[in-house]
mmCIF file of N, CA and C in Angstrom:
data_model
loop_
_atom_site.group_PDB
_atom_site.id
_atom_site.type_symbol
_atom_site.label_atom_id
_atom_site.label_comp_id
_atom_site.label_asym_id
_atom_site.label_seq_id
_atom_site.Cartn_x
_atom_site.Cartn_y
_atom_site.Cartn_z
ATOM 1 N N MET A 1 69.419 -58.192 -86.902
ATOM 2 C CA MET A 1 68.509 -59.177 -85.886
ATOM 3 C C MET A 1 67.481 -58.320 -85.774
ATOM 4 N N SER A 2 66.386 -58.456 -86.185
ATOM 5 C CA SER A 2 65.123 -57.989 -85.781
ATOM 6 C C SER A 2 64.265 -58.559 -84.804
ATOM 7 N N ALA A 3 63.640 -57.985 -84.146
ATOM 8 C CA ALA A 3 62.835 -58.455 -82.805
ATOM 9 C C ALA A 3 61.499 -58.603 -83.347
ATOM 10 N N THR A 4 61.207 -60.018 -83.703
ATOM 11 C CA THR A 4 59.868 -60.222 -84.335
ATOM 12 C C THR A 4 59.380 -61.453 -83.547
ATOM 13 N N ILE A 5 58.259 -61.583 -83.674
ATOM 14 C CA ILE A 5 57.870 -62.837 -82.760
ATOM 15 C C ILE A 5 57.880 -64.107 -84.065
ATOM 16 N N PRO A 6 58.492 -65.284 -83.655
ATOM 17 C CA PRO A 6 58.531 -65.949 -84.556
ATOM 18 C C PRO A 6 57.548 -66.531 -85.342
ATOM 19 N N LEU A 7 56.353 -67.059 -84.574
ATOM 20 C CA LEU A 7 55.437 -67.477 -85.518
ATOM 21 C C LEU A 7 54.494 -66.553 -86.267
ATOM 22 N N LEU A 8 54.460 -65.382 -85.698
ATOM 23 C CA LEU A 8 53.442 -64.301 -86.102
ATOM 24 C C LEU A 8 53.942 -63.462 -87.154
ATOM 25 N N GLY A 9 55.380 -63.230 -86.809
ATOM 26 C CA GLY A 9 55.668 -61.995 -87.898
ATOM 27 C C GLY A 9 55.732 -61.080 -87.235
ATOM 28 N N ILE A 10 55.249 -60.545 -86.112
ATOM 29 C CA ILE A 10 54.753 -59.242 -85.565
ATOM 30 C C ILE A 10 56.063 -58.691 -84.610
ATOM 31 N N SER A 11 56.258 -57.241 -85.320
ATOM 32 C CA SER A 11 57.549 -56.730 -84.614
ATOM 33 C C SER A 11 57.404 -56.490 -83.013
ATOM 34 N N LEU A 12 58.189 -56.489 -82.170
ATOM 35 C CA LEU A 12 57.811 -56.377 -80.921
ATOM 36 C C LEU A 12 57.570 -54.760 -80.592
ATOM 37 N N TRP A 13 58.528 -54.110 -81.085
ATOM 38 C CA TRP A 13 58.418 -52.508 -81.249
ATOM 39 C C TRP A 13 57.155 -52.224 -81.416
ATOM 40 N N LEU A 14 56.332 -52.885 -82.320
ATOM 41 C CA LEU A 14 55.101 -52.302 -82.856
ATOM 42 C C LEU A 14 53.957 -52.711 -81.450
ATOM 43 N N ILE A 15 54.331 -53.882 -80.866
ATOM 44 C CA ILE A 15 53.472 -54.382 -79.656
ATOM 45 C C ILE A 15 53.685 -53.151 -78.676
ATOM 46 N N ALA A 16 54.834 -52.887 -78.535
ATOM 47 C CA ALA A 16 55.209 -51.937 -77.478
ATOM 48 C C ALA A 16 54.751 -50.473 -77.700
ATOM 49 N N LYS A 17 54.661 -50.248 -78.849
ATOM 50 C CA LYS A 17 54.031 -48.772 -79.280
ATOM 51 C C LYS A 17 52.591 -48.868 -79.176
ATOM 52 N N ILE A 18 52.161 -49.925 -79.394
ATOM 53 C CA ILE A 18 50.427 -49.996 -79.241
ATOM 54 C C ILE A 18 50.027 -50.000 -77.715
ATOM 55 N N PHE A 19 51.022 -50.528 -76.853
ATOM 56 C CA PHE A 19 50.854 -50.461 -75.466
ATOM 57 C C PHE A 19 50.982 -48.936 -74.919
ATOM 58 N N VAL A 20 51.985 -48.495 -75.453
ATOM 59 C CA VAL A 20 52.295 -46.944 -75.005
ATOM 60 C C VAL A 20 51.079 -46.088 -75.327
ATOM 61 N N LEU A 21 50.709 -46.384 -76.879
ATOM 62 C CA LEU A 21 49.637 -45.459 -77.060
ATOM 63 C C LEU A 21 48.233 -45.669 -76.267
ATOM 64 N N PHE A 22 48.071 -47.101 -75.791
ATOM 65 C CA PHE A 22 46.905 -47.337 -75.210
ATOM 66 C C PHE A 22 46.854 -46.765 -73.639
ATOM 67 N N GLY A 23 48.220 -46.886 -73.248
ATOM 68 C CA GLY A 23 48.191 -46.127 -71.625
ATOM 69 C C GLY A 23 47.928 -44.904 -71.874
ATOM 70 N N LEU A 24 48.475 -44.061 -72.833
ATOM 71 C CA LEU A 24 48.301 -42.655 -72.916
ATOM 72 C C LEU A 24 46.700 -42.200 -73.253
ATOM 73 N N ALA A 25 46.134 -42.712 -73.868
ATOM 74 C CA ALA A 25 44.648 -42.884 -74.217
ATOM 75 C C ALA A 25 43.898 -43.013 -72.756
ATOM 76 N N ILE A 26 44.377 -43.983 -72.213
ATOM 77 C CA ILE A 26 43.728 -43.915 -70.929
ATOM 78 C C ILE A 26 43.734 -42.730 -69.934
ATOM 79 N N TYR A 27 45.263 -42.486 -69.906
ATOM 80 C CA TYR A 27 45.622 -41.375 -69.227
ATOM 81 C C TYR A 27 44.722 -39.920 -69.773
ATOM 82 N N LEU A 28 44.525 -39.790 -71.110
ATOM 83 C CA LEU A 28 43.592 -38.828 -71.725
ATOM 84 C C LEU A 28 42.230 -38.840 -71.020
ATOM 85 N N VAL A 29 41.656 -39.855 -71.147
ATOM 86 C CA VAL A 29 40.279 -40.218 -70.536
ATOM 87 C C VAL A 29 40.555 -39.971 -68.647
ATOM 88 N N PHE A 30 41.306 -40.358 -68.109
ATOM 89 C CA PHE A 30 41.726 -39.834 -66.905
ATOM 90 C C PHE A 30 41.509 -38.431 -66.868
ATOM 91 N N ALA A 31 42.100 -37.626 -67.606
ATOM 92 C CA ALA A 31 42.217 -36.022 -67.394
ATOM 93 C C ALA A 31 40.806 -35.664 -68.154
ATOM 94 N N LEU A 32 39.929 -36.087 -68.838
ATOM 95 C CA LEU A 32 38.515 -35.911 -69.099
ATOM 96 C C LEU A 32 37.599 -36.141 -67.700
ATOM 97 N N VAL A 33 37.997 -37.392 -66.883
ATOM 98 C CA VAL A 33 37.332 -37.578 -65.757
ATOM 99 C C VAL A 33 37.372 -36.451 -64.630
ATOM 100 N N MET A 34 38.808 -36.321 -64.720
ATOM 101 C CA MET A 34 38.973 -34.861 -63.710
ATOM 102 C C MET A 34 38.290 -33.600 -63.807
ATOM 103 N N ILE A 35 38.187 -33.244 -65.164
ATOM 104 C CA ILE A 35 37.483 -32.227 -65.571
ATOM 105 C C ILE A 35 36.025 -32.265 -64.983
ATOM 106 N N LYS A 36 35.494 -33.279 -65.249
ATOM 107 C CA LYS A 36 34.212 -33.490 -64.700
ATOM 108 C C LYS A 36 34.138 -33.376 -63.120
ATOM 109 N N GLN A 37 35.094 -34.138 -62.437
ATOM 110 C CA GLN A 37 34.892 -34.256 -60.638
ATOM 111 C C GLN A 37 35.229 -32.562 -60.343
ATOM 112 N N VAL A 38 35.922 -31.997 -61.243
ATOM 113 C CA VAL A 38 36.412 -30.550 -60.584
ATOM 114 C C VAL A 38 34.903 -29.646 -61.069
ATOM 115 N N LYS A 39 34.414 -29.909 -62.031
ATOM 116 C CA LYS A 39 33.294 -28.923 -62.125
ATOM 117 C C LYS A 39 31.975 -29.559 -61.114
ATOM 118 N N LEU A 40 32.116 -30.520 -60.817
ATOM 119 C CA LEU A 40 31.101 -31.020 -59.773
ATOM 120 C C LEU A 40 31.481 -30.522 -58.384
ATOM 121 N N MET A 41 32.555 -30.482 -58.259
ATOM 122 C CA MET A 41 33.427 -29.943 -56.908
ATOM 123 C C MET A 41 33.070 -28.551 -56.837
ATOM 124 N N THR A 42 33.351 -27.767 -57.844
ATOM 125 C CA THR A 42 33.223 -26.291 -57.743
ATOM 126 C C THR A 42 31.729 -25.816 -57.647
ATOM 127 N N SER A 43 30.940 -26.931 -58.297
ATOM 128 C CA SER A 43 29.272 -26.630 -58.254
ATOM 129 C C SER A 43 28.636 -26.914 -56.730
ATOM 130 N N THR A 44 29.528 -27.795 -55.954
ATOM 131 C CA THR A 44 29.132 -28.252 -54.666
ATOM 132 C C THR A 44 29.659 -27.113 -53.563
ATOM 133 N N LEU A 45 30.827 -27.243 -53.694
ATOM 134 C CA LEU A 45 31.710 -26.249 -52.859
ATOM 135 C C LEU A 45 31.941 -24.846 -53.216
ATOM 136 N N ALA A 46 31.749 -24.073 -52.186
ATOM 137 C CA ALA A 46 32.078 -22.505 -52.644
ATOM 138 C C ALA A 46 33.458 -22.320 -51.752
ATOM 139 N N LEU A 47 34.603 -22.388 -53.068
ATOM 140 C CA LEU A 47 35.857 -22.040 -52.540
ATOM 141 C C LEU A 47 36.350 -20.682 -53.262
ATOM 142 N N THR A 48 37.401 -20.100 -52.720
ATOM 143 C CA THR A 48 38.059 -19.169 -53.287
ATOM 144 C C THR A 48 39.025 -19.467 -54.317
ATOM 145 N N VAL A 49 39.427 -20.739 -54.674
ATOM 146 C CA VAL A 49 40.342 -21.022 -55.624
ATOM 147 C C VAL A 49 39.849 -21.966 -56.895
ATOM 148 N N ASP A 50 38.539 -21.709 -56.844
ATOM 149 C CA ASP A 50 37.858 -22.305 -57.982
ATOM 150 C C ASP A 50 38.356 -22.243 -59.388
ATOM 151 N N LYS A 51 38.678 -20.744 -59.773
ATOM 152 C CA LYS A 51 39.138 -20.373 -61.069
ATOM 153 C C LYS A 51 40.626 -20.950 -61.316
ATOM 154 N N TYR A 52 41.356 -20.984 -60.271
ATOM 155 C CA TYR A 52 42.557 -21.633 -60.262
ATOM 156 C C TYR A 52 42.678 -23.067 -60.618
ATOM 157 N N VAL A 53 41.710 -24.060 -59.931
ATOM 158 C CA VAL A 53 41.723 -25.407 -60.084
ATOM 159 C C VAL A 53 40.979 -25.782 -61.331
ATOM 160 N N THR A 54 40.291 -25.083 -61.635
ATOM 161 C CA THR A 54 39.542 -25.192 -62.933
ATOM 162 C C THR A 54 40.619 -25.024 -64.219
ATOM 163 N N PHE A 55 41.406 -23.829 -64.031
ATOM 164 C CA PHE A 55 42.428 -23.691 -64.821
ATOM 165 C C PHE A 55 43.690 -24.659 -64.948
ATOM 166 N N LEU A 56 43.840 -25.155 -63.695
ATOM 167 C CA LEU A 56 44.930 -26.397 -63.906
ATOM 168 C C LEU A 56 44.442 -27.641 -64.230
ATOM 169 N N THR A 57 42.896 -27.889 -64.034
ATOM 170 C CA THR A 57 42.662 -29.032 -64.694
ATOM 171 C C THR A 57 42.410 -29.114 -66.364
ATOM 172 N N TYR A 58 42.209 -27.668 -67.107
ATOM 173 C CA TYR A 58 41.991 -27.475 -68.239
ATOM 174 C C TYR A 58 43.480 -27.604 -68.764
ATOM 175 N N ALA A 59 44.558 -27.324 -67.893
ATOM 176 C CA ALA A 59 45.925 -27.141 -68.630
ATOM 177 C C ALA A 59 46.354 -28.557 -68.612
ATOM 178 N N HIS A 60 46.068 -29.468 -67.983
ATOM 179 C CA HIS A 60 46.277 -30.836 -67.415
ATOM 180 C C HIS A 60 45.426 -31.544 -68.724
ATOM 181 N N LEU A 61 44.555 -31.067 -69.173
ATOM 182 C CA LEU A 61 43.777 -31.755 -69.921
ATOM 183 C C LEU A 61 44.724 -31.378 -71.660
ATOM 184 N N ALA A 62 44.935 -29.973 -71.714
ATOM 185 C CA ALA A 62 45.497 -29.765 -72.829
ATOM 186 C C ALA A 62 47.041 -30.401 -73.029
ATOM 187 N N PHE A 63 47.737 -30.686 -71.924
ATOM 188 C CA PHE A 63 49.148 -31.311 -71.703
ATOM 189 C C PHE A 63 48.959 -32.785 -72.145
ATOM 190 N N ALA A 64 47.927 -33.409 -71.778
ATOM 191 C CA ALA A 64 47.624 -35.027 -71.883
ATOM 192 C C ALA A 64 47.330 -34.961 -73.598
ATOM 193 N N VAL A 65 46.462 -34.029 -73.880
ATOM 194 C CA VAL A 65 46.528 -33.913 -75.542
ATOM 195 C C VAL A 65 47.549 -34.086 -76.369
ATOM 196 N N LEU A 66 48.180 -32.992 -75.975
ATOM 197 C CA LEU A 66 49.357 -32.728 -76.474
ATOM 198 C C LEU A 66 50.500 -33.979 -76.463
ATOM 199 N N VAL A 67 50.472 -34.540 -75.377
ATOM 200 C CA VAL A 67 51.556 -35.545 -75.117
ATOM 201 C C VAL A 67 50.887 -36.874 -76.164
ATOM 202 N N PHE A 68 49.583 -37.064 -76.196
ATOM 203 C CA PHE A 68 49.004 -37.951 -76.861
ATOM 204 C C PHE A 68 49.343 -37.718 -78.446
ATOM 205 N N ILE A 69 48.951 -36.622 -78.862
ATOM 206 C CA ILE A 69 49.329 -36.392 -80.259
ATOM 207 C C ILE A 69 50.758 -36.346 -80.693
ATOM 208 N N LEU A 70 51.684 -35.844 -79.881
ATOM 209 C CA LEU A 70 53.129 -36.191 -79.863
ATOM 210 C C LEU A 70 53.476 -37.632 -80.009
ATOM 211 N N ALA A 71 53.132 -38.510 -79.197
ATOM 212 C CA ALA A 71 53.277 -39.982 -79.353
ATOM 213 C C ALA A 71 52.762 -40.634 -80.587
ATOM 214 N N LEU A 72 51.609 -40.143 -81.209
ATOM 215 C CA LEU A 72 51.005 -40.607 -82.445
ATOM 216 C C LEU A 72 52.345 -40.169 -83.396
ATOM 217 N N LEU A 73 52.789 -38.884 -83.254
ATOM 218 C CA LEU A 73 53.601 -38.492 -84.477
ATOM 219 C C LEU A 73 54.839 -39.282 -84.358
ATOM 220 N N ILE A 74 55.305 -39.341 -83.040
ATOM 221 C CA ILE A 74 56.826 -40.001 -83.179
ATOM 222 C C ILE A 74 56.468 -41.205 -83.319
ATOM 223 N N LEU A 75 55.849 -42.059 -82.384
ATOM 224 C CA LEU A 75 55.704 -43.444 -82.731
ATOM 225 C C LEU A 75 55.168 -43.904 -84.073
#
C-alpha cells in the first residue's frame, strides 16, 4: 500500500520532503539574517566578545548550510 493522493497520484512522502526542505531553506535565510544583524551590532557597540559572537554566527551558518545539503542528499 503506497501513500498517494488518490486524485493526483502524488506521493505523500514527496510532499513531506518538500515541506522539510522548504523549512530548512527558511532556516538558512534566518542564519544569513543573523550574520547581518551581528555585523550591525558589532559596528554599533564596542564589546569585548565581538570576535566570539561573529565566530559563532559563522559557525551557525556553516552548520545550517551543512544540514540543508545533507537533507538534499538524504531526502
